[in-house]
N, C-alpha and C. Protein backbone atom coordinates (compact mmCIF):
# COMPACT_ATOMS: atom_id res chain seq x y z
N MET A 1 -51.05 71.85 14.90
CA MET A 1 -52.13 72.65 15.44
C MET A 1 -52.30 72.28 16.92
N GLU A 2 -52.35 73.29 17.79
CA GLU A 2 -52.46 73.02 19.22
C GLU A 2 -53.85 72.52 19.60
N ALA A 3 -53.88 71.76 20.67
CA ALA A 3 -55.15 71.20 21.14
C ALA A 3 -56.00 72.30 21.79
N ILE A 4 -57.29 72.19 21.60
CA ILE A 4 -58.23 73.16 22.18
C ILE A 4 -59.13 72.43 23.16
N ASP A 5 -59.35 73.05 24.31
CA ASP A 5 -60.26 72.49 25.31
C ASP A 5 -61.67 73.02 24.98
N TYR A 6 -62.41 72.24 24.22
CA TYR A 6 -63.74 72.67 23.75
C TYR A 6 -64.70 72.89 24.90
N GLN A 7 -64.58 72.07 25.93
CA GLN A 7 -65.48 72.22 27.08
C GLN A 7 -65.23 73.57 27.77
N GLN A 8 -63.96 73.93 27.91
CA GLN A 8 -63.63 75.21 28.53
C GLN A 8 -64.16 76.37 27.70
N ILE A 9 -63.99 76.30 26.39
CA ILE A 9 -64.50 77.36 25.52
C ILE A 9 -66.02 77.45 25.62
N ALA A 10 -66.68 76.31 25.64
CA ALA A 10 -68.14 76.30 25.75
C ALA A 10 -68.59 76.96 27.05
N PHE A 11 -67.94 76.62 28.15
CA PHE A 11 -68.35 77.20 29.43
C PHE A 11 -68.01 78.69 29.50
N GLN A 12 -66.91 79.12 28.87
CA GLN A 12 -66.59 80.54 28.81
C GLN A 12 -67.68 81.29 28.04
N LEU A 13 -68.11 80.71 26.93
CA LEU A 13 -69.19 81.30 26.14
C LEU A 13 -70.48 81.39 26.94
N ILE A 14 -70.84 80.31 27.60
CA ILE A 14 -72.08 80.27 28.38
C ILE A 14 -72.04 81.29 29.51
N LEU A 15 -70.91 81.37 30.21
CA LEU A 15 -70.78 82.32 31.32
C LEU A 15 -70.90 83.76 30.84
N ALA A 16 -70.12 84.12 29.84
CA ALA A 16 -70.13 85.51 29.36
C ALA A 16 -71.49 85.85 28.75
N ALA A 17 -72.06 84.93 27.99
CA ALA A 17 -73.37 85.18 27.38
C ALA A 17 -74.45 85.31 28.44
N GLY A 18 -74.40 84.48 29.46
CA GLY A 18 -75.37 84.57 30.55
C GLY A 18 -75.27 85.90 31.28
N ASN A 19 -74.05 86.35 31.52
CA ASN A 19 -73.86 87.66 32.15
C ASN A 19 -74.41 88.77 31.26
N ALA A 20 -74.14 88.68 29.97
CA ALA A 20 -74.62 89.71 29.03
C ALA A 20 -76.14 89.74 29.00
N LYS A 21 -76.75 88.58 28.97
CA LYS A 21 -78.21 88.52 28.93
C LYS A 21 -78.82 89.10 30.21
N SER A 22 -78.24 88.77 31.35
CA SER A 22 -78.73 89.32 32.63
C SER A 22 -78.59 90.83 32.67
N LEU A 23 -77.46 91.33 32.19
CA LEU A 23 -77.24 92.78 32.16
C LEU A 23 -78.22 93.47 31.22
N SER A 24 -78.56 92.81 30.13
CA SER A 24 -79.52 93.38 29.19
C SER A 24 -80.91 93.46 29.81
N PHE A 25 -81.32 92.41 30.51
CA PHE A 25 -82.60 92.44 31.23
C PHE A 25 -82.59 93.54 32.28
N LYS A 26 -81.47 93.67 32.98
CA LYS A 26 -81.33 94.71 33.99
C LYS A 26 -81.48 96.09 33.35
N ALA A 27 -80.88 96.27 32.19
CA ALA A 27 -80.97 97.55 31.49
C ALA A 27 -82.42 97.89 31.15
N ILE A 28 -83.17 96.91 30.72
CA ILE A 28 -84.58 97.15 30.39
C ILE A 28 -85.35 97.56 31.64
N GLN A 29 -85.12 96.88 32.75
CA GLN A 29 -85.80 97.23 33.99
C GLN A 29 -85.42 98.62 34.47
N GLU A 30 -84.14 98.96 34.33
CA GLU A 30 -83.69 100.30 34.72
C GLU A 30 -84.37 101.36 33.85
N ALA A 31 -84.43 101.11 32.56
CA ALA A 31 -85.09 102.07 31.66
C ALA A 31 -86.57 102.20 32.00
N LYS A 32 -87.19 101.10 32.33
CA LYS A 32 -88.61 101.10 32.70
C LYS A 32 -88.86 102.00 33.91
N MET A 33 -87.87 102.06 34.82
CA MET A 33 -87.99 102.90 36.01
C MET A 33 -87.48 104.32 35.77
N GLY A 34 -87.10 104.62 34.52
CA GLY A 34 -86.63 105.96 34.20
C GLY A 34 -85.17 106.20 34.51
N LYS A 35 -84.44 105.15 34.83
CA LYS A 35 -83.01 105.27 35.15
C LYS A 35 -82.19 105.03 33.87
N PHE A 36 -82.23 106.02 32.98
CA PHE A 36 -81.67 105.84 31.65
C PHE A 36 -80.15 105.78 31.63
N ASP A 37 -79.50 106.54 32.50
CA ASP A 37 -78.03 106.48 32.56
C ASP A 37 -77.57 105.10 33.03
N GLU A 38 -78.24 104.58 34.07
CA GLU A 38 -77.90 103.25 34.56
C GLU A 38 -78.16 102.19 33.50
N ALA A 39 -79.25 102.35 32.76
CA ALA A 39 -79.58 101.40 31.70
C ALA A 39 -78.50 101.39 30.63
N SER A 40 -78.01 102.56 30.28
CA SER A 40 -76.94 102.64 29.27
C SER A 40 -75.67 101.96 29.76
N ILE A 41 -75.36 102.13 31.02
CA ILE A 41 -74.18 101.49 31.59
C ILE A 41 -74.35 99.97 31.57
N SER A 42 -75.53 99.50 31.91
CA SER A 42 -75.77 98.05 31.89
C SER A 42 -75.62 97.48 30.49
N VAL A 43 -76.09 98.22 29.48
CA VAL A 43 -75.93 97.76 28.09
C VAL A 43 -74.45 97.74 27.71
N GLU A 44 -73.71 98.77 28.12
CA GLU A 44 -72.27 98.79 27.83
C GLU A 44 -71.58 97.59 28.47
N ASN A 45 -71.97 97.27 29.70
CA ASN A 45 -71.39 96.11 30.38
C ASN A 45 -71.77 94.82 29.67
N ALA A 46 -72.99 94.75 29.16
CA ALA A 46 -73.42 93.58 28.39
C ALA A 46 -72.58 93.44 27.13
N GLU A 47 -72.29 94.57 26.48
CA GLU A 47 -71.46 94.54 25.28
C GLU A 47 -70.05 94.04 25.60
N GLU A 48 -69.52 94.43 26.76
CA GLU A 48 -68.20 93.94 27.16
C GLU A 48 -68.22 92.42 27.37
N GLU A 49 -69.27 91.93 27.98
CA GLU A 49 -69.39 90.48 28.17
C GLU A 49 -69.49 89.76 26.83
N LEU A 50 -70.24 90.34 25.90
CA LEU A 50 -70.37 89.73 24.57
C LEU A 50 -69.04 89.75 23.82
N THR A 51 -68.25 90.79 24.04
CA THR A 51 -66.92 90.85 23.43
C THR A 51 -66.05 89.72 23.98
N ALA A 52 -66.15 89.48 25.27
CA ALA A 52 -65.40 88.36 25.87
C ALA A 52 -65.87 87.03 25.30
N ALA A 53 -67.19 86.89 25.16
CA ALA A 53 -67.73 85.65 24.59
C ALA A 53 -67.26 85.47 23.15
N HIS A 54 -67.25 86.56 22.41
CA HIS A 54 -66.80 86.48 21.02
C HIS A 54 -65.33 86.07 20.95
N GLY A 55 -64.55 86.50 21.92
CA GLY A 55 -63.14 86.10 21.96
C GLY A 55 -62.99 84.59 22.07
N SER A 56 -63.83 83.99 22.90
CA SER A 56 -63.81 82.52 23.03
C SER A 56 -64.25 81.88 21.72
N GLN A 57 -65.29 82.41 21.14
CA GLN A 57 -65.81 81.88 19.89
C GLN A 57 -64.78 82.03 18.77
N PHE A 58 -64.07 83.13 18.78
CA PHE A 58 -63.11 83.42 17.71
C PHE A 58 -61.98 82.39 17.67
N GLN A 59 -61.63 81.83 18.83
CA GLN A 59 -60.61 80.78 18.85
C GLN A 59 -60.99 79.64 17.91
N LEU A 60 -62.25 79.28 17.93
CA LEU A 60 -62.72 78.19 17.08
C LEU A 60 -62.75 78.61 15.61
N ILE A 61 -63.19 79.82 15.37
CA ILE A 61 -63.25 80.32 13.99
C ILE A 61 -61.85 80.39 13.40
N GLN A 62 -60.92 80.93 14.18
CA GLN A 62 -59.55 81.07 13.72
C GLN A 62 -58.92 79.71 13.43
N ARG A 63 -59.18 78.75 14.30
CA ARG A 63 -58.64 77.41 14.10
C ARG A 63 -59.13 76.83 12.78
N GLU A 64 -60.42 76.95 12.53
CA GLU A 64 -60.99 76.40 11.31
C GLU A 64 -60.48 77.15 10.07
N ALA A 65 -60.35 78.46 10.18
CA ALA A 65 -59.85 79.26 9.06
C ALA A 65 -58.42 78.90 8.71
N ASN A 66 -57.67 78.42 9.70
CA ASN A 66 -56.28 78.02 9.47
C ASN A 66 -56.16 76.56 9.06
N GLY A 67 -57.27 75.93 8.73
CA GLY A 67 -57.23 74.56 8.24
C GLY A 67 -57.42 73.49 9.29
N GLY A 68 -57.61 73.89 10.53
CA GLY A 68 -57.84 72.91 11.59
C GLY A 68 -59.28 72.46 11.62
N GLU A 69 -59.52 71.40 12.34
CA GLU A 69 -60.88 70.90 12.50
C GLU A 69 -61.35 71.15 13.92
N ASN A 70 -62.63 71.40 14.07
CA ASN A 70 -63.22 71.61 15.39
C ASN A 70 -64.13 70.44 15.73
N SER A 71 -64.09 70.08 16.99
CA SER A 71 -64.96 69.04 17.50
C SER A 71 -66.27 69.70 17.94
N ILE A 72 -67.36 69.34 17.29
CA ILE A 72 -68.65 69.93 17.62
C ILE A 72 -69.38 69.01 18.60
N SER A 73 -69.86 69.60 19.69
CA SER A 73 -70.59 68.83 20.70
C SER A 73 -71.90 69.53 21.00
N VAL A 74 -72.78 68.83 21.66
CA VAL A 74 -74.05 69.42 22.08
C VAL A 74 -73.77 70.59 23.02
N LEU A 75 -72.77 70.47 23.87
CA LEU A 75 -72.42 71.55 24.79
C LEU A 75 -71.98 72.79 24.02
N LEU A 76 -71.19 72.61 23.00
CA LEU A 76 -70.73 73.75 22.20
C LEU A 76 -71.90 74.39 21.44
N ILE A 77 -72.80 73.58 20.93
CA ILE A 77 -73.99 74.11 20.26
C ILE A 77 -74.85 74.89 21.26
N HIS A 78 -74.98 74.35 22.46
CA HIS A 78 -75.73 75.02 23.53
C HIS A 78 -75.08 76.38 23.85
N ALA A 79 -73.77 76.40 23.89
CA ALA A 79 -73.05 77.65 24.17
C ALA A 79 -73.30 78.67 23.07
N GLN A 80 -73.30 78.22 21.83
CA GLN A 80 -73.58 79.13 20.71
C GLN A 80 -75.00 79.68 20.80
N ASP A 81 -75.94 78.84 21.22
CA ASP A 81 -77.32 79.31 21.42
C ASP A 81 -77.37 80.42 22.46
N HIS A 82 -76.66 80.22 23.56
CA HIS A 82 -76.61 81.25 24.60
C HIS A 82 -76.02 82.54 24.06
N PHE A 83 -74.97 82.42 23.28
CA PHE A 83 -74.31 83.59 22.70
C PHE A 83 -75.27 84.36 21.79
N MET A 84 -75.97 83.65 20.94
CA MET A 84 -76.91 84.30 20.02
C MET A 84 -78.09 84.92 20.78
N ASP A 85 -78.60 84.22 21.79
CA ASP A 85 -79.69 84.77 22.61
C ASP A 85 -79.24 86.07 23.29
N ALA A 86 -78.04 86.05 23.84
CA ALA A 86 -77.53 87.23 24.55
C ALA A 86 -77.31 88.39 23.58
N SER A 87 -76.83 88.09 22.39
CA SER A 87 -76.62 89.14 21.39
C SER A 87 -77.95 89.79 21.01
N LEU A 88 -78.95 88.97 20.79
CA LEU A 88 -80.27 89.48 20.45
C LEU A 88 -80.86 90.27 21.62
N MET A 89 -80.69 89.76 22.83
CA MET A 89 -81.24 90.43 24.00
C MET A 89 -80.61 91.81 24.18
N LYS A 90 -79.32 91.92 23.92
CA LYS A 90 -78.64 93.21 24.03
C LYS A 90 -79.20 94.19 23.01
N ASP A 91 -79.42 93.72 21.78
CA ASP A 91 -80.00 94.58 20.75
C ASP A 91 -81.42 95.02 21.12
N LEU A 92 -82.20 94.09 21.66
CA LEU A 92 -83.56 94.43 22.10
C LEU A 92 -83.53 95.41 23.27
N ALA A 93 -82.57 95.25 24.18
CA ALA A 93 -82.46 96.16 25.31
C ALA A 93 -82.23 97.59 24.82
N LYS A 94 -81.39 97.74 23.82
CA LYS A 94 -81.16 99.08 23.26
C LYS A 94 -82.45 99.67 22.70
N GLU A 95 -83.23 98.84 22.03
CA GLU A 95 -84.50 99.31 21.47
C GLU A 95 -85.49 99.68 22.58
N PHE A 96 -85.55 98.85 23.63
CA PHE A 96 -86.45 99.14 24.75
C PHE A 96 -86.05 100.44 25.44
N ILE A 97 -84.76 100.63 25.62
CA ILE A 97 -84.30 101.87 26.27
C ILE A 97 -84.74 103.07 25.46
N GLU A 98 -84.53 103.01 24.16
CA GLU A 98 -84.96 104.11 23.29
C GLU A 98 -86.47 104.34 23.40
N MET A 99 -87.22 103.26 23.44
CA MET A 99 -88.68 103.37 23.55
C MET A 99 -89.07 104.02 24.88
N TYR A 100 -88.44 103.60 25.99
CA TYR A 100 -88.77 104.17 27.29
C TYR A 100 -88.35 105.64 27.38
N VAL A 101 -87.25 105.99 26.75
CA VAL A 101 -86.83 107.40 26.72
C VAL A 101 -87.89 108.23 26.00
N ARG A 102 -88.34 107.75 24.86
CA ARG A 102 -89.38 108.46 24.10
C ARG A 102 -90.68 108.57 24.90
N MET A 103 -91.07 107.47 25.53
CA MET A 103 -92.30 107.49 26.33
C MET A 103 -92.18 108.51 27.46
N SER A 104 -91.03 108.57 28.08
CA SER A 104 -90.81 109.51 29.17
C SER A 104 -90.95 110.95 28.68
N LYS A 105 -90.40 111.23 27.51
CA LYS A 105 -90.52 112.58 26.95
C LYS A 105 -91.97 112.92 26.64
N TYR A 106 -92.71 111.97 26.08
CA TYR A 106 -94.12 112.20 25.78
C TYR A 106 -94.92 112.39 27.06
N GLU A 107 -94.63 111.61 28.08
CA GLU A 107 -95.33 111.75 29.36
C GLU A 107 -95.05 113.11 29.98
N ASP A 108 -93.79 113.55 29.90
CA ASP A 108 -93.43 114.87 30.43
C ASP A 108 -94.17 115.97 29.68
N ALA A 109 -94.20 115.86 28.36
CA ALA A 109 -94.88 116.87 27.54
C ALA A 109 -96.38 116.87 27.82
N LEU A 110 -96.95 115.70 27.98
CA LEU A 110 -98.38 115.58 28.27
C LEU A 110 -98.70 116.17 29.64
N ALA A 111 -97.84 115.93 30.61
CA ALA A 111 -98.06 116.44 31.96
C ALA A 111 -98.05 117.96 31.98
N LYS A 112 -97.28 118.57 31.09
CA LYS A 112 -97.20 120.04 31.04
C LYS A 112 -98.46 120.67 30.45
N THR A 113 -99.23 119.87 29.72
CA THR A 113 -100.45 120.42 29.12
C THR A 113 -101.61 120.47 30.10
N PHE A 114 -101.47 119.80 31.23
CA PHE A 114 -102.55 119.79 32.23
C PHE A 114 -102.24 120.65 33.41
């Protein structure tokens, strides 16, 4: 079984997850300003970052599934936390975008009544 650089995998996870989380926050802010197309693009970019993070994570899963052992460190646990936070944030961003789209439609409809 080939050696794995756990520190490198952890930092790849942290980097990609951090990017995904930032893009998700950006998407929420864009939706809040009514920039729904931009918000959707930011969420898509966040999903791409999460896919990259999952690729790093999958190396560890695959190794263990093939009978290898993984060295667990606080850094790797921290990286997994970042990955899970970013995944949740992306899901929440999608919900916020949908909510802001609905609010915008209701505001437009309400404005037409006056």
